[in-house]
Coordinates of C-alpha atoms in Angstrom, one line a residue:
M14 CA -11.6 -21.4 24.3
E15 CA -14.8 -21.4 25.9
Q16 CA -15.3 -17.9 26.9
F17 CA -14.5 -17.2 22.8
L18 CA -17.2 -19.3 21.6
H19 CA -19.6 -17.4 23.8
I20 CA -18.2 -14.4 22.7
R21 CA -18.2 -15.4 18.7
V22 CA -21.7 -16.4 18.8
L23 CA -22.3 -12.2 19.0
L24 CA -19.6 -10.9 16.6
G25 CA -21.1 -13.6 14.2
I26 CA -24.4 -12.5 14.4
V27 CA -23.8 -8.9 13.8
L28 CA -21.5 -9.9 11.0
G29 CA -24.6 -12.0 9.8
L30 CA -26.7 -9.0 9.7
A31 CA -23.7 -6.9 7.7
I32 CA -23.2 -9.6 5.0
T33 CA -27.1 -9.8 4.5
T34 CA -27.4 -6.3 4.0
L35 CA -25.0 -6.6 1.0
L36 CA -26.6 -9.4 -0.6
K37 CA -29.9 -8.2 -0.2
G38 CA -28.5 -4.4 -2.0
L39 CA -26.8 -6.6 -4.1
A40 CA -29.8 -8.7 -5.3
R41 CA -31.7 -5.6 -5.7
F42 CA -29.9 -4.9 -9.6
V43 CA -30.6 -8.8 -10.5
Q44 CA -33.9 -8.5 -9.3
H45 CA -34.9 -5.5 -10.6
P46 CA -33.1 -4.6 -13.7
G47 CA -33.0 -1.6 -14.9
R48 CA -35.8 -0.1 -12.5
E49 CA -31.8 1.6 -10.9
R50 CA -28.8 2.3 -12.3
V51 CA -26.5 0.8 -11.1
Y52 CA -23.0 2.5 -10.2
W53 CA -19.7 0.6 -10.2
V54 CA -18.0 2.6 -7.7
H55 CA -20.7 1.8 -5.0
I56 CA -20.9 -2.1 -6.6
G57 CA -17.0 -1.9 -5.7
W58 CA -17.2 -1.0 -2.1
A59 CA -20.1 -3.2 -1.7
L60 CA -17.8 -5.9 -3.0
S61 CA -14.7 -4.6 -0.7
M62 CA -16.8 -4.7 2.3
F63 CA -17.8 -8.2 1.4
T64 CA -14.6 -9.3 1.1
L65 CA -13.1 -7.4 4.2
L66 CA -16.4 -9.3 6.3
A67 CA -15.1 -12.8 4.9
H68 CA -11.7 -11.8 5.8
F69 CA -12.9 -10.1 9.5
W70 CA -14.6 -13.0 10.1
W71 CA -11.2 -15.2 9.5
W72 CA -9.0 -13.3 10.9
E73 CA -10.7 -13.3 14.5
F74 CA -10.3 -16.9 14.5
R75 CA -6.8 -15.6 16.3
L76 CA -9.0 -14.8 19.2
V77 CA -9.1 -18.2 20.2
H78 CA -5.9 -17.9 21.5
L79 CA -6.2 -14.9 24.0
S80 CA -6.6 -17.1 27.4
Q81 CA -7.9 -14.1 29.3
W82 CA -11.1 -12.3 28.2
S83 CA -12.2 -8.7 29.6
F84 CA -15.8 -7.1 29.0
V85 CA -13.2 -4.1 27.6
A86 CA -11.6 -6.8 24.9
F87 CA -15.4 -8.0 24.2
A88 CA -17.2 -4.4 24.3
F89 CA -14.5 -3.0 21.5
L90 CA -14.7 -6.1 19.6
I91 CA -18.7 -5.5 19.1
L92 CA -18.1 -2.1 18.2
Y93 CA -15.5 -3.3 15.9
V94 CA -18.6 -5.3 13.9
V95 CA -21.2 -2.7 14.7
V96 CA -18.9 0.1 12.6
L97 CA -18.7 -2.8 9.6
F98 CA -22.6 -3.4 9.5
L99 CA -22.9 0.8 9.6
L100 CA -20.7 0.6 6.5
C101 CA -22.8 -1.9 4.8
T102 CA -26.0 -0.2 5.9
L103 CA -24.9 3.0 4.2
L104 CA -23.8 1.2 1.0
F105 CA -28.0 0.0 0.9
P106 CA -30.2 1.8 2.2
D107 CA -33.5 0.8 2.5
D108 CA -35.1 3.3 0.5
I109 CA -33.1 6.4 -2.4
G110 CA -36.1 7.7 -3.4
D111 CA -34.9 10.6 -2.5
Y112 CA -31.8 10.8 -4.8
E113 CA -31.2 10.4 -8.5
G114 CA -30.2 7.1 -8.6
W115 CA -27.4 5.5 -6.9
R116 CA -24.1 7.7 -8.3
D117 CA -26.1 10.4 -6.6
Y118 CA -26.5 8.8 -3.3
F119 CA -23.2 7.5 -2.8
L120 CA -21.7 11.0 -3.4
S121 CA -23.7 12.8 -1.0
R122 CA -22.9 10.2 1.7
R123 CA -19.3 9.9 1.0
G124 CA -19.0 11.8 4.4
W125 CA -20.3 9.3 6.4
F126 CA -19.1 6.5 4.4
F127 CA -15.3 7.1 3.9
G128 CA -15.4 8.7 8.1
I129 CA -16.9 5.4 9.5
M130 CA -14.7 3.7 7.1
A131 CA -11.5 5.7 8.3
L132 CA -12.6 5.1 11.7
S133 CA -12.7 1.4 11.2
Y134 CA -9.1 1.4 10.5
V135 CA -8.4 3.5 13.8
I136 CA -10.3 0.4 15.4
D137 CA -8.5 -2.3 14.4
F138 CA -5.2 -0.8 15.6
G139 CA -6.9 -1.8 18.9
D140 CA -8.2 -5.1 17.4
T141 CA -4.3 -6.3 16.1
L142 CA -3.2 -5.0 20.0
I143 CA -6.0 -7.3 21.7
K144 CA -4.2 -10.1 20.1
G145 CA -1.0 -9.4 21.6
K146 CA 1.9 -6.8 21.3
R147 CA 4.0 -9.9 19.1
Y148 CA 1.4 -10.5 17.1
F149 CA 1.0 -6.2 16.1
E150 CA 5.2 -6.6 15.5
A151 CA 4.5 -9.5 13.1
F152 CA 3.3 -7.3 10.2
G153 CA 6.2 -5.2 10.8
L154 CA 6.0 -1.4 9.2
E155 CA 3.1 -2.0 6.4
Y156 CA 0.4 -2.8 8.4
P157 CA 0.5 0.5 10.6
L158 CA 1.4 2.2 7.0
R159 CA -1.4 0.6 5.2
N160 CA -4.0 1.3 8.3
L161 CA -2.8 5.2 7.9
A162 CA -2.9 5.6 4.9
Y163 CA -6.4 4.1 4.2
V164 CA -7.0 6.4 7.0
A165 CA -5.7 9.3 4.9
L166 CA -7.5 8.4 1.8
C167 CA -10.6 7.8 3.4
L168 CA -10.3 11.9 4.5
I169 CA -10.0 12.7 0.9
A170 CA -12.5 10.5 -0.2
M171 CA -14.7 12.8 2.5
R172 CA -14.1 15.8 1.0
T173 CA -13.6 14.9 -2.6
R174 CA -16.7 14.5 -5.2
S175 CA -13.6 13.8 -7.9
E176 CA -15.3 10.6 -9.9
R177 CA -11.2 9.6 -10.7
F178 CA -10.7 9.7 -7.3
H179 CA -13.3 7.4 -6.6
K180 CA -13.0 4.8 -9.5
G181 CA -8.8 4.8 -8.0
F182 CA -9.7 4.2 -4.8
V183 CA -12.1 1.6 -4.8
V184 CA -9.9 -0.1 -7.4
A185 CA -6.7 -0.1 -5.9
S186 CA -8.4 -0.6 -2.1
L187 CA -10.1 -3.8 -3.3
L188 CA -6.8 -5.2 -5.0
Y189 CA -4.7 -4.1 -2.1
Q190 CA -7.1 -5.8 -0.1
L191 CA -7.1 -9.1 -1.8
S192 CA -2.9 -9.0 -2.0
W193 CA -2.7 -8.4 2.0
I194 CA -5.2 -11.6 2.7
Y195 CA -3.2 -13.8 0.2
R196 CA 0.2 -12.4 1.7
L197 CA -1.2 -12.7 5.6
Y198 CA -3.9 -14.5 6.0
D199 CA -3.7 -17.7 3.8
F200 CA -3.9 -19.6 6.1
V201 CA -4.9 -19.4 9.8
E202 CA -2.0 -21.3 12.5

């Protein structure tokens, strides 16, 4: 238990920076309406990332049940939150002056964003295994299919500029993510 509390502090710092990045980025649009044209697909992914970060913090509470910690497990979790932080910084860079707006920026950075997002779903397999084989198996077939589907969709999103695909992907992703959280993580044991 004591080890987990120590580990949770560093996880919380990096997650806090990721959430700060998202909130500061979103606040830009309120602080300076009209300065930059909003691209709702970009905002949708920002909301999706915020939901994912809140969910990450919530589900990582299960780590309190691990009796032994290794540096490898600790480093793996740090890698995971760093990847999530990178996704947030890709959504809201310090400056988009080289782009025609948020749509242009998002579409030009989609390879990096969706590539790192695909990586996060691969890393998630390891995170779930850290909690134990029984925990992993408790999700049944939906969990691996979900992660593999996200990886495949991210690989498509990296390549396509199709507005229809990107709109559908962000809406479907956010709705599925909320459903997943409600169905499987409403209460922490």
